[in-house]
Amino acid sequence: MHTINNNIYIYQNGDKKNKSILFIHGFPYDHNMWQMQVEDLKSRFHCITYDIRGLGSSPAGDGQFTMESFVDDVEFLIDELELDQPVLCGLSMGGYIAFRCMERMQEKFGGLIICDSKPEADNNEAKLRRASGIKTINTQGVQKFVGDFIPNCFTQSSINNINIPYKEILERSMKFDPSGVKGCLIAMLSRTDTSSFLSNIKIPSLIICGEDDKLTPPDVMKLTAEKISSSEFVIVPKAGHMTPIENPQFVNKVINNFLVKYFTGK
Ligand code: MLT
């Protein structure tokens, strides 16, 4: 069941009396990315997913987004849904949002789960790649951009594995509003670097990385985890950048163990 609040599509599963987990999906995906985690956790935890503005069902509006405006949306959700120190779980772009949430308002969260992400801002090369992505959307459409981008996020063996709805994911993202996808690219290329804050993160944290993640490789994520004294680092076998989809059984187990260790799971 979803509600629409402030033009954001919000999906809640599980009993509100249980510990809340607020999931932030990656780019260019939507809340469906977390489907297998929500299915697994909803009997013990209050699971909230939402579509980032401009992606999925949440309308793009004028498409003028910043990482800061995405963090404003997280703050809005916490206040609006009256969440009591939820565990924040973000993948990749969702992780960029989550790291900035820590810097801005760590006290509002009980725990942090980062999947396949990094605190560093885009370097020049990455900024130019984003600019080229915007050009592709303008000249050849969002379908072409998504068709080029998404295969890099998965391992070839995940793509070939019929048990994961890869084709469905691709087709869904190809229908996203071009203004929303471009707005997210601009928000990512203009985001700040949050790495100097890592040593100030004091809440229980779990850092997860796919063993074959080409975008945020394990050696890079391990360095990030080492800077967060309250963190555990886990490598996910048989997965690239999209760990929750590529190896859901493993990721669910790791997330569940983390949540049970630090929070009450009914
Ligand atoms: C994501 O999965 O959210 C993206 O790969 C992030 C990015 O493009 O930097």
PDB file of C-alpha atoms and ligand atoms in Angstrom:
ATOM      1  CA  MET A   1       0.000   0.000   0.000  1.00  0.00           C
ATOM      2  CA  HIS A   2       1.337   3.443  -0.839  1.00  0.00           C
ATOM      3  CA  THR A   3       0.606   6.992   0.190  1.00  0.00           C
ATOM      4  CA  ILE A   4       1.564  10.148  -1.640  1.00  0.00           C
ATOM      5  CA  ASN A   5       2.928  12.898   0.515  1.00  0.00           C
ATOM      6  CA  ASN A   6       4.551  16.081  -0.750  1.00  0.00           C
ATOM      7  CA  ASN A   7       4.637  14.390  -4.199  1.00  0.00           C
ATOM      8  CA  ILE A   8       6.687  11.457  -2.891  1.00  0.00           C
ATOM      9  CA  TYR A   9       5.359   7.895  -3.294  1.00  0.00           C
ATOM     10  CA  ILE A  10       5.849   6.140   0.042  1.00  0.00           C
ATOM     11  CA  TYR A  11       5.409   2.405   0.704  1.00  0.00           C
ATOM     12  CA  GLN A  12       5.106   1.054   4.252  1.00  0.00           C
ATOM     13  CA  ASN A  13       5.170  -2.602   5.217  1.00  0.00           C
ATOM     14  CA  GLY A  14       5.097  -4.147   8.683  1.00  0.00           C
ATOM     15  CA  ASP A  15       3.986  -3.011  12.102  1.00  0.00           C
ATOM     16  CA  LYS A  16       4.771   0.610  12.953  1.00  0.00           C
ATOM     17  CA  LYS A  17       5.465  -0.469  16.546  1.00  0.00           C
ATOM     18  CA  ASN A  18       8.570  -2.337  15.373  1.00  0.00           C
ATOM     19  CA  LYS A  19      11.928  -0.685  14.633  1.00  0.00           C
ATOM     20  CA  SER A  20      11.712   1.283  11.388  1.00  0.00           C
ATOM     21  CA  ILE A  21      14.093   0.841   8.469  1.00  0.00           C
ATOM     22  CA  LEU A  22      14.068   3.569   5.852  1.00  0.00           C
ATOM     23  CA  PHE A  23      15.391   2.276   2.526  1.00  0.00           C
ATOM     24  CA  ILE A  24      16.774   4.614  -0.168  1.00  0.00           C
ATOM     25  CA  HIS A  25      17.179   3.076  -3.607  1.00  0.00           C
ATOM     26  CA  GLY A  26      19.940   3.641  -6.159  1.00  0.00           C
ATOM     27  CA  PHE A  27      19.987   5.315  -9.566  1.00  0.00           C
ATOM     28  CA  PRO A  28      18.202   4.859 -11.947  1.00  0.00           C
ATOM     29  CA  TYR A  29      15.834   2.572 -10.007  1.00  0.00           C
ATOM     30  CA  ASP A  30      12.841   2.885  -7.700  1.00  0.00           C
ATOM     31  CA  HIS A  31      11.495   1.421  -4.438  1.00  0.00           C
ATOM     32  CA  ASN A  32      11.031  -2.001  -6.096  1.00  0.00           C
ATOM     33  CA  MET A  33      14.777  -2.468  -5.729  1.00  0.00           C
ATOM     34  CA  TRP A  34      14.228  -3.384  -2.062  1.00  0.00           C
ATOM     35  CA  GLN A  35      11.339  -5.774  -2.660  1.00  0.00           C
ATOM     36  CA  MET A  36      13.210  -8.893  -1.511  1.00  0.00           C
ATOM     37  CA  GLN A  37      14.523  -7.230   1.660  1.00  0.00           C
ATOM     38  CA  VAL A  38      11.083  -5.872   2.576  1.00  0.00           C
ATOM     39  CA  GLU A  39       9.498  -9.315   2.045  1.00  0.00           C
ATOM     40  CA  ASP A  40      12.064 -10.843   4.374  1.00  0.00           C
ATOM     41  CA  LEU A  41      12.014  -8.171   7.098  1.00  0.00           C
ATOM     42  CA  LYS A  42       8.446  -6.912   7.251  1.00  0.00           C
ATOM     43  CA  SER A  43       7.258  -9.466   9.841  1.00  0.00           C
ATOM     44  CA  ARG A  44       9.858  -8.174  12.334  1.00  0.00           C
ATOM     45  CA  PHE A  45      10.528  -4.575  11.255  1.00  0.00           C
ATOM     46  CA  HIS A  46       8.621  -1.556   9.962  1.00  0.00           C
ATOM     47  CA  CYS A  47       9.959  -1.185   6.413  1.00  0.00           C
ATOM     48  CA  ILE A  48       9.620   2.102   4.534  1.00  0.00           C
ATOM     49  CA  THR A  49      10.619   2.449   0.906  1.00  0.00           C
ATOM     50  CA  TYR A  50       9.923   5.391  -1.360  1.00  0.00           C
ATOM     51  CA  ASP A  51      10.578   6.606  -4.873  1.00  0.00           C
ATOM     52  CA  ILE A  52      13.195   9.349  -4.964  1.00  0.00           C
ATOM     53  CA  ARG A  53      11.746  12.464  -6.584  1.00  0.00           C
ATOM     54  CA  GLY A  54      11.946  12.164 -10.378  1.00  0.00           C
ATOM     55  CA  LEU A  55      12.342   8.362 -10.382  1.00  0.00           C
ATOM     56  CA  GLY A  56       9.651   5.656 -10.301  1.00  0.00           C
ATOM     57  CA  SER A  57       6.239   7.110  -9.540  1.00  0.00           C
ATOM     58  CA  SER A  58       7.394  10.258  -7.721  1.00  0.00           C
ATOM     59  CA  PRO A  59       6.951  13.113 -10.202  1.00  0.00           C
ATOM     60  CA  ALA A  60       9.983  15.052 -11.394  1.00  0.00           C
ATOM     61  CA  GLY A  61       8.352  18.470 -11.051  1.00  0.00           C
ATOM     62  CA  ASP A  62      10.814  20.953 -12.525  1.00  0.00           C
ATOM     63  CA  GLY A  63      13.619  18.352 -12.275  1.00  0.00           C
ATOM     64  CA  GLN A  64      15.906  20.736 -10.414  1.00  0.00           C
ATOM     65  CA  PHE A  65      17.324  18.507  -7.677  1.00  0.00           C
ATOM     66  CA  THR A  66      20.344  18.668  -5.396  1.00  0.00           C
ATOM     67  CA  MET A  67      21.662  16.061  -2.970  1.00  0.00           C
ATOM     68  CA  GLU A  68      20.566  18.531  -0.301  1.00  0.00           C
ATOM     69  CA  SER A  69      16.973  18.516  -1.559  1.00  0.00           C
ATOM     70  CA  PHE A  70      17.022  14.681  -1.447  1.00  0.00           C
ATOM     71  CA  VAL A  71      18.181  14.897   2.184  1.00  0.00           C
ATOM     72  CA  ASP A  72      15.366  17.386   2.850  1.00  0.00           C
ATOM     73  CA  ASP A  73      12.985  14.703   1.567  1.00  0.00           C
ATOM     74  CA  VAL A  74      14.396  12.130   4.016  1.00  0.00           C
ATOM     75  CA  GLU A  75      13.957  14.619   6.861  1.00  0.00           C
ATOM     76  CA  PHE A  76      10.411  15.275   5.686  1.00  0.00           C
ATOM     77  CA  LEU A  77       9.639  11.522   5.685  1.00  0.00           C
ATOM     78  CA  ILE A  78      10.990  11.066   9.218  1.00  0.00           C
ATOM     79  CA  ASP A  79       8.883  13.953  10.534  1.00  0.00           C
ATOM     80  CA  GLU A  80       5.770  13.141   8.531  1.00  0.00           C
ATOM     81  CA  LEU A  81       5.752   9.415   9.370  1.00  0.00           C
ATOM     82  CA  GLU A  82       6.878  10.164  12.952  1.00  0.00           C
ATOM     83  CA  LEU A  83       9.753   7.696  12.719  1.00  0.00           C
ATOM     84  CA  ASP A  84      11.725   7.194  15.904  1.00  0.00           C
ATOM     85  CA  GLN A  85      15.406   6.931  15.007  1.00  0.00           C
ATOM     86  CA  PRO A  86      14.975   4.651  11.986  1.00  0.00           C
ATOM     87  CA  VAL A  87      17.836   2.615  10.591  1.00  0.00           C
ATOM     88  CA  LEU A  88      18.799   4.306   7.322  1.00  0.00           C
ATOM     89  CA  CYS A  89      19.708   1.934   4.480  1.00  0.00           C
ATOM     90  CA  GLY A  90      20.928   3.373   1.165  1.00  0.00           C
ATOM     91  CA  LEU A  91      22.403   1.852  -1.972  1.00  0.00           C
ATOM     92  CA  SER A  92      24.792   3.846  -4.161  1.00  0.00           C
ATOM     93  CA  MET A  93      22.964   7.149  -4.850  1.00  0.00           C
ATOM     94  CA  GLY A  94      20.842   6.214  -1.825  1.00  0.00           C
ATOM     95  CA  GLY A  95      24.155   5.903   0.023  1.00  0.00           C
ATOM     96  CA  TYR A  96      25.235   9.395  -1.094  1.00  0.00           C
ATOM     97  CA  ILE A  97      21.988  10.677   0.416  1.00  0.00           C
ATOM     98  CA  ALA A  98      22.515   8.584   3.568  1.00  0.00           C
ATOM     99  CA  PHE A  99      26.098   9.827   4.109  1.00  0.00           C
ATOM    100  CA  ARG A 100      24.939  13.436   3.853  1.00  0.00           C
ATOM    101  CA  CYS A 101      22.054  12.624   6.238  1.00  0.00           C
ATOM    102  CA  MET A 102      24.687  11.470   8.749  1.00  0.00           C
ATOM    103  CA  GLU A 103      26.643  14.704   8.366  1.00  0.00           C
ATOM    104  CA  ARG A 104      23.528  16.843   8.706  1.00  0.00           C
ATOM    105  CA  MET A 105      21.436  14.990  11.294  1.00  0.00           C
ATOM    106  CA  GLN A 106      23.028  11.764  12.583  1.00  0.00           C
ATOM    107  CA  GLU A 107      21.031  12.100  15.829  1.00  0.00           C
ATOM    108  CA  LYS A 108      17.814  11.338  13.949  1.00  0.00           C
ATOM    109  CA  PHE A 109      18.937   7.778  13.114  1.00  0.00           C
ATOM    110  CA  GLY A 110      19.458   4.590  15.087  1.00  0.00           C
ATOM    111  CA  GLY A 111      21.714   2.827  12.603  1.00  0.00           C
ATOM    112  CA  LEU A 112      23.209   3.021   9.130  1.00  0.00           C
ATOM    113  CA  ILE A 113      23.426   0.459   6.336  1.00  0.00           C
ATOM    114  CA  ILE A 114      25.388   1.415   3.232  1.00  0.00           C
ATOM    115  CA  CYS A 115      25.328  -0.849   0.193  1.00  0.00           C
ATOM    116  CA  ASP A 116      27.731  -0.298  -2.709  1.00  0.00           C
ATOM    117  CA  SER A 117      28.341   3.410  -2.247  1.00  0.00           C
ATOM    118  CA  LYS A 118      31.022   5.922  -1.311  1.00  0.00           C
ATOM    119  CA  PRO A 119      31.252   9.264   0.490  1.00  0.00           C
ATOM    120  CA  GLU A 120      33.567  10.923  -2.070  1.00  0.00           C
ATOM    121  CA  ALA A 121      32.135  13.447  -4.544  1.00  0.00           C
ATOM    122  CA  ASP A 122      32.459  13.007  -8.327  1.00  0.00           C
ATOM    123  CA  ASN A 123      35.904  13.768  -9.753  1.00  0.00           C
ATOM    124  CA  ASN A 124      36.236  15.612 -13.090  1.00  0.00           C
ATOM    125  CA  GLU A 125      36.071  12.417 -15.104  1.00  0.00           C
ATOM    126  CA  ALA A 126      32.855  11.344 -13.385  1.00  0.00           C
ATOM    127  CA  LYS A 127      31.316  14.832 -13.835  1.00  0.00           C
ATOM    128  CA  LEU A 128      32.054  14.653 -17.562  1.00  0.00           C
ATOM    129  CA  ARG A 129      30.514  11.174 -17.732  1.00  0.00           C
ATOM    130  CA  ARG A 130      27.334  12.558 -16.147  1.00  0.00           C
ATOM    131  CA  ALA A 131      27.329  15.437 -18.675  1.00  0.00           C
ATOM    132  CA  SER A 132      27.662  12.907 -21.477  1.00  0.00           C
ATOM    133  CA  GLY A 133      24.752  10.943 -19.958  1.00  0.00           C
ATOM    134  CA  ILE A 134      22.585  14.071 -20.045  1.00  0.00           C
ATOM    135  CA  LYS A 135      23.547  14.593 -23.681  1.00  0.00           C
ATOM    136  CA  THR A 136      22.589  10.993 -24.483  1.00  0.00           C
ATOM    137  CA  ILE A 137      19.171  11.499 -22.865  1.00  0.00           C
ATOM    138  CA  ASN A 138      18.669  14.745 -24.823  1.00  0.00           C
ATOM    139  CA  THR A 139      19.730  13.294 -28.152  1.00  0.00           C
ATOM    140  CA  GLN A 140      18.806   9.591 -27.974  1.00  0.00           C
ATOM    141  CA  GLY A 141      16.343   9.340 -25.117  1.00  0.00           C
ATOM    142  CA  VAL A 142      16.266   7.897 -21.627  1.00  0.00           C
ATOM    143  CA  GLN A 143      15.924   4.348 -22.993  1.00  0.00           C
ATOM    144  CA  LYS A 144      19.345   4.507 -24.589  1.00  0.00           C
ATOM    145  CA  PHE A 145      20.911   6.011 -21.450  1.00  0.00           C
ATOM    146  CA  VAL A 146      19.370   3.381 -19.177  1.00  0.00           C
ATOM    147  CA  GLY A 147      20.244   0.590 -21.632  1.00  0.00           C
ATOM    148  CA  ASP A 148      23.903   1.668 -21.500  1.00  0.00           C
ATOM    149  CA  PHE A 149      24.030   2.360 -17.741  1.00  0.00           C
ATOM    150  CA  ILE A 150      22.247  -0.519 -16.037  1.00  0.00           C
ATOM    151  CA  PRO A 151      24.240  -3.487 -17.451  1.00  0.00           C
ATOM    152  CA  ASN A 152      27.363  -2.103 -15.721  1.00  0.00           C
ATOM    153  CA  CYS A 153      25.637  -2.412 -12.366  1.00  0.00           C
ATOM    154  CA  PHE A 154      25.123  -6.183 -12.581  1.00  0.00           C
ATOM    155  CA  THR A 155      27.504  -9.100 -13.113  1.00  0.00           C
ATOM    156  CA  GLN A 156      27.020 -10.960 -16.379  1.00  0.00           C
ATOM    157  CA  SER A 157      26.004 -14.039 -14.453  1.00  0.00           C
ATOM    158  CA  SER A 158      23.258 -12.058 -12.631  1.00  0.00           C
ATOM    159  CA  ILE A 159      22.024 -10.732 -15.975  1.00  0.00           C
ATOM    160  CA  ASN A 160      21.818 -14.288 -17.299  1.00  0.00           C
ATOM    161  CA  ASN A 161      20.135 -15.589 -14.183  1.00  0.00           C
ATOM    162  CA  ILE A 162      16.427 -15.859 -14.879  1.00  0.00           C
ATOM    163  CA  ASN A 163      15.645 -15.882 -11.135  1.00  0.00           C
ATOM    164  CA  ILE A 164      16.226 -12.148 -10.918  1.00  0.00           C
ATOM    165  CA  PRO A 165      13.790  -9.870 -12.748  1.00  0.00           C
ATOM    166  CA  TYR A 166      16.578  -8.117 -14.672  1.00  0.00           C
ATOM    167  CA  LYS A 167      14.518  -7.467 -17.817  1.00  0.00           C
ATOM    168  CA  GLU A 168      11.673  -6.104 -15.710  1.00  0.00           C
ATOM    169  CA  ILE A 169      14.044  -3.693 -13.917  1.00  0.00           C
ATOM    170  CA  LEU A 170      15.510  -2.498 -17.207  1.00  0.00           C
ATOM    171  CA  GLU A 171      12.117  -1.944 -18.803  1.00  0.00           C
ATOM    172  CA  ARG A 172      10.756  -0.123 -15.757  1.00  0.00           C
ATOM    173  CA  SER A 173      13.698   2.293 -15.641  1.00  0.00           C
ATOM    174  CA  MET A 174      13.477   2.932 -19.379  1.00  0.00           C
ATOM    175  CA  LYS A 175      10.038   4.458 -18.765  1.00  0.00           C
ATOM    176  CA  PHE A 176      11.263   7.004 -16.204  1.00  0.00           C
ATOM    177  CA  ASP A 177      10.725  10.704 -16.865  1.00  0.00           C
ATOM    178  CA  PRO A 178      13.859  12.061 -18.652  1.00  0.00           C
ATOM    179  CA  SER A 179      13.697  15.255 -16.568  1.00  0.00           C
ATOM    180  CA  GLY A 180      13.816  13.219 -13.369  1.00  0.00           C
ATOM    181  CA  VAL A 181      16.762  11.095 -14.539  1.00  0.00           C
ATOM    182  CA  LYS A 182      18.687  14.200 -15.667  1.00  0.00           C
ATOM    183  CA  GLY A 183      17.844  15.953 -12.393  1.00  0.00           C
ATOM    184  CA  CYS A 184      19.373  13.041 -10.455  1.00  0.00           C
ATOM    185  CA  LEU A 185      22.519  13.143 -12.610  1.00  0.00           C
ATOM    186  CA  ILE A 186      22.950  16.833 -11.822  1.00  0.00           C
ATOM    187  CA  ALA A 187      22.307  16.241  -8.120  1.00  0.00           C
ATOM    188  CA  MET A 188      24.989  13.536  -8.091  1.00  0.00           C
ATOM    189  CA  LEU A 189      27.596  15.504 -10.005  1.00  0.00           C
ATOM    190  CA  SER A 190      27.132  18.521  -7.762  1.00  0.00           C
ATOM    191  CA  ARG A 191      27.104  16.653  -4.432  1.00  0.00           C
ATOM    192  CA  THR A 192      29.564  17.455  -1.670  1.00  0.00           C
ATOM    193  CA  ASP A 193      32.260  15.127  -0.347  1.00  0.00           C
ATOM    194  CA  THR A 194      31.203  13.646   2.993  1.00  0.00           C
ATOM    195  CA  SER A 195      34.320  11.561   3.649  1.00  0.00           C
ATOM    196  CA  SER A 196      35.730  13.871   6.340  1.00  0.00           C
ATOM    197  CA  PHE A 197      32.663  13.104   8.457  1.00  0.00           C
ATOM    198  CA  LEU A 198      33.123   9.306   8.501  1.00  0.00           C
ATOM    199  CA  SER A 199      35.076   9.318  11.775  1.00  0.00           C
ATOM    200  CA  ASN A 200      32.176  11.189  13.407  1.00  0.00           C
ATOM    201  CA  ILE A 201      29.664   8.452  12.636  1.00  0.00           C
ATOM    202  CA  LYS A 202      28.973   6.809  15.970  1.00  0.00           C
ATOM    203  CA  ILE A 203      25.803   4.821  15.336  1.00  0.00           C
ATOM    204  CA  PRO A 204      25.994   1.090  14.503  1.00  0.00           C
ATOM    205  CA  SER A 205      26.842   0.808  10.819  1.00  0.00           C
ATOM    206  CA  LEU A 206      26.969  -1.973   8.274  1.00  0.00           C
ATOM    207  CA  ILE A 207      28.889  -1.537   5.038  1.00  0.00           C
ATOM    208  CA  ILE A 208      28.039  -4.011   2.278  1.00  0.00           C
ATOM    209  CA  CYS A 209      29.807  -4.459  -1.062  1.00  0.00           C
ATOM    210  CA  GLY A 210      29.403  -6.894  -3.948  1.00  0.00           C
ATOM    211  CA  GLU A 211      32.602  -8.856  -4.642  1.00  0.00           C
ATOM    212  CA  ASP A 212      32.404  -7.856  -8.320  1.00  0.00           C
ATOM    213  CA  ASP A 213      31.158  -4.286  -7.885  1.00  0.00           C
ATOM    214  CA  LYS A 214      32.870  -2.281 -10.639  1.00  0.00           C
ATOM    215  CA  LEU A 215      31.438   1.096  -9.579  1.00  0.00           C
ATOM    216  CA  THR A 216      32.353   0.995  -5.882  1.00  0.00           C
ATOM    217  CA  PRO A 217      34.813  -1.921  -5.580  1.00  0.00           C
ATOM    218  CA  PRO A 218      35.440  -3.820  -2.314  1.00  0.00           C
ATOM    219  CA  ASP A 219      38.924  -2.343  -1.695  1.00  0.00           C
ATOM    220  CA  VAL A 220      37.453   1.198  -1.895  1.00  0.00           C
ATOM    221  CA  MET A 221      34.504   0.372   0.345  1.00  0.00           C
ATOM    222  CA  LYS A 222      36.752  -1.371   2.863  1.00  0.00           C
ATOM    223  CA  LEU A 223      38.699   1.882   3.307  1.00  0.00           C
ATOM    224  CA  THR A 224      35.418   3.716   3.906  1.00  0.00           C
ATOM    225  CA  ALA A 225      34.359   1.135   6.501  1.00  0.00           C
ATOM    226  CA  GLU A 226      37.714   1.415   8.293  1.00  0.00           C
ATOM    227  CA  LYS A 227      37.050   5.118   8.876  1.00  0.00           C
ATOM    228  CA  ILE A 228      33.739   4.402  10.649  1.00  0.00           C
ATOM    229  CA  SER A 229      34.737   2.983  14.038  1.00  0.00           C
ATOM    230  CA  SER A 230      31.247   1.606  14.710  1.00  0.00           C
ATOM    231  CA  SER A 231      31.045  -0.316  11.430  1.00  0.00           C
ATOM    232  CA  GLU A 232      31.144  -3.875  10.145  1.00  0.00           C
ATOM    233  CA  PHE A 233      32.222  -4.578   6.556  1.00  0.00           C
ATOM    234  CA  VAL A 234      30.797  -7.468   4.558  1.00  0.00           C
ATOM    235  CA  ILE A 235      31.610  -8.614   1.013  1.00  0.00           C
ATOM    236  CA  VAL A 236      28.685 -10.170  -0.841  1.00  0.00           C
ATOM    237  CA  PRO A 237      29.613 -13.135  -3.046  1.00  0.00           C
ATOM    238  CA  LYS A 238      28.131 -13.564  -6.522  1.00  0.00           C
ATOM    239  CA  ALA A 239      27.150  -9.887  -6.830  1.00  0.00           C
ATOM    240  CA  GLY A 240      28.160  -6.696  -8.598  1.00  0.00           C
ATOM    241  CA  HIS A 241      26.851  -3.225  -7.676  1.00  0.00           C
ATOM    242  CA  MET A 242      23.231  -4.286  -7.056  1.00  0.00           C
ATOM    243  CA  THR A 243      23.813  -6.609  -4.092  1.00  0.00           C
ATOM    244  CA  PRO A 244      20.215  -6.643  -2.696  1.00  0.00           C
ATOM    245  CA  ILE A 245      18.912  -7.874  -6.060  1.00  0.00           C
ATOM    246  CA  GLU A 246      21.830 -10.036  -7.146  1.00  0.00           C
ATOM    247  CA  ASN A 247      22.263 -12.036  -3.949  1.00  0.00           C
ATOM    248  CA  PRO A 248      19.166 -11.316  -1.842  1.00  0.00           C
ATOM    249  CA  GLN A 249      19.505 -14.393   0.382  1.00  0.00           C
ATOM    250  CA  PHE A 250      22.988 -13.388   1.515  1.00  0.00           C
ATOM    251  CA  VAL A 251      22.149  -9.676   1.874  1.00  0.00           C
ATOM    252  CA  ASN A 252      18.947 -10.418   3.817  1.00  0.00           C
ATOM    253  CA  LYS A 253      20.873 -12.607   6.233  1.00  0.00           C
ATOM    254  CA  VAL A 254      23.563  -9.980   6.788  1.00  0.00           C
ATOM    255  CA  ILE A 255      21.021  -7.172   7.283  1.00  0.00           C
ATOM    256  CA  ASN A 256      18.898  -9.328   9.568  1.00  0.00           C
ATOM    257  CA  ASN A 257      21.905 -10.298  11.733  1.00  0.00           C
ATOM    258  CA  PHE A 258      22.918  -6.628  12.000  1.00  0.00           C
ATOM    259  CA  LEU A 259      19.407  -5.525  12.945  1.00  0.00           C
ATOM    260  CA  VAL A 260      18.958  -8.300  15.492  1.00  0.00           C
ATOM    261  CA  LYS A 261      22.363  -7.517  17.033  1.00  0.00           C
ATOM    262  CA  TYR A 262      21.570  -3.855  17.626  1.00  0.00           C
ATOM    263  CA  PHE A 263      17.776  -3.529  17.491  1.00  0.00           C
ATOM    264  CA  THR A 264      14.876  -5.642  18.610  1.00  0.00           C
ATOM    265  CA  GLY A 265      13.530  -7.807  15.841  1.00  0.00           C
ATOM    266  CA  LYS A 266      10.218  -9.305  16.976  1.00  0.00           C
TER     267      LYS A 266
HETATM  268  C1  MLT B   1      23.618   4.116  -8.354  1.00  0.00           C
HETATM  269  O1  MLT B   1      23.573   2.872  -8.385  1.00  0.00           O
HETATM  270  O2  MLT B   1      22.884   4.761  -7.596  1.00  0.00           O
HETATM  271  C2  MLT B   1      24.555   4.826  -9.271  1.00  0.00           C
HETATM  272  O3  MLT B   1      25.444   3.927  -9.836  1.00  0.00           O
HETATM  273  C3  MLT B   1      25.278   5.923  -8.587  1.00  0.00           C
HETATM  274  C4  MLT B   1      26.174   6.701  -9.505  1.00  0.00           C
HETATM  275  O4  MLT B   1      25.955   6.739 -10.708  1.00  0.00           O
HETATM  276  O5  MLT B   1      27.122   7.331  -8.993  1.00  0.00           O
END
